Amino acid sequence: MLDRPRFLWLFFSLSGRVNPSAYVLAGLLPLLVQLFLLYQFSRTPLGTAASQYWALAWWIAVVVSTWSTFALTAKRFHDFGKPTYYALISLIVGAILLIILAFFKSDPGPNRYGKRTNAPAES
């Protein structure tokens, strides 16, 4: 049976601590919800009311997941005896990494991982 106060604490509160296994398992739930909503969106024809519903649901899940991941990370840092702002630093570093990876150009031409970009490696 779902213990609602404990569930809300785990995903939305910044107080307390979590161990590594709880951190990993709880971190999978928001990811699975996002993947399910994205799958549902991909199954509906674009431009329909259903596709707009699934897109909105996915965006809501992203916002809620961002907070829940932050709260879980804060509690994980608390388990190391570190303050909540370490979790904020980890969010910033993660966002910076995404920006770096999104804007830096790739290696021109073939390399050891494939002949061209956006294609599987050829044997």
Coordinates of C-alpha atoms in Angstrom, one line a residue, residues 40-106:
Q40 CA 2.1 7.9 -25.9
F41 CA 2.8 11.2 -27.6
S42 CA 4.8 9.4 -30.4
R43 CA 1.9 7.0 -31.0
T44 CA -0.7 9.7 -31.7
P45 CA -1.0 11.6 -35.0
L46 CA 0.6 15.1 -34.8
G47 CA -1.7 18.1 -34.7
T48 CA -4.5 16.2 -33.0
A49 CA -6.0 17.0 -29.6
A50 CA -4.6 13.8 -28.2
S51 CA -1.1 14.7 -29.3
Q52 CA -1.4 18.1 -27.6
Y53 CA -2.6 16.4 -24.4
W54 CA 0.3 14.0 -24.3
A55 CA 2.8 16.8 -25.1
L56 CA 1.4 18.9 -22.2
A57 CA 1.4 15.9 -19.9
W58 CA 5.1 15.3 -20.8
W59 CA 6.1 18.9 -20.1
I60 CA 4.3 18.8 -16.7
A61 CA 6.2 15.6 -16.0
V62 CA 9.5 17.2 -16.9
V63 CA 8.9 20.1 -14.5
V64 CA 7.8 17.8 -11.7
S65 CA 10.7 15.4 -12.4
T66 CA 13.2 18.2 -12.3
W67 CA 12.1 19.2 -8.8
S68 CA 11.9 15.6 -7.6
T69 CA 15.3 14.8 -8.9
F70 CA 16.7 17.9 -7.2
A71 CA 15.0 16.9 -3.9
L72 CA 16.4 13.3 -4.2
T73 CA 19.8 14.6 -5.0
A74 CA 19.7 17.0 -2.0
K75 CA 18.8 14.1 0.3
R76 CA 21.6 12.1 -1.2
F77 CA 24.1 14.8 -0.5
H78 CA 22.6 15.1 3.0
D79 CA 23.6 11.4 3.4
F80 CA 27.2 12.6 2.9
G81 CA 26.8 15.4 5.4
K82 CA 26.7 18.0 2.7
P83 CA 24.2 20.9 2.4
T84 CA 21.4 21.2 -0.1
Y85 CA 23.2 23.7 -2.3
Y86 CA 25.5 20.9 -3.4
A87 CA 22.4 19.5 -5.2
L88 CA 21.9 22.9 -6.9
I89 CA 25.5 22.9 -8.0
S90 CA 25.0 19.4 -9.5
L91 CA 21.9 20.8 -11.5
I92 CA 24.0 23.7 -12.8
V93 CA 26.9 21.4 -13.8
G94 CA 24.4 19.1 -15.6
A95 CA 22.9 22.0 -17.5
I96 CA 26.3 23.3 -18.4
L97 CA 27.3 19.8 -19.7
L98 CA 24.1 19.7 -21.8
I99 CA 24.9 23.1 -23.3
I100 CA 28.5 22.2 -24.0
L101 CA 27.5 19.0 -25.7
A102 CA 24.7 20.7 -27.7
F103 CA 26.8 23.5 -29.1
F104 CA 30.3 22.1 -29.7
K105 CA 30.9 20.8 -33.2
S106 CA 31.7 17.1 -33.6

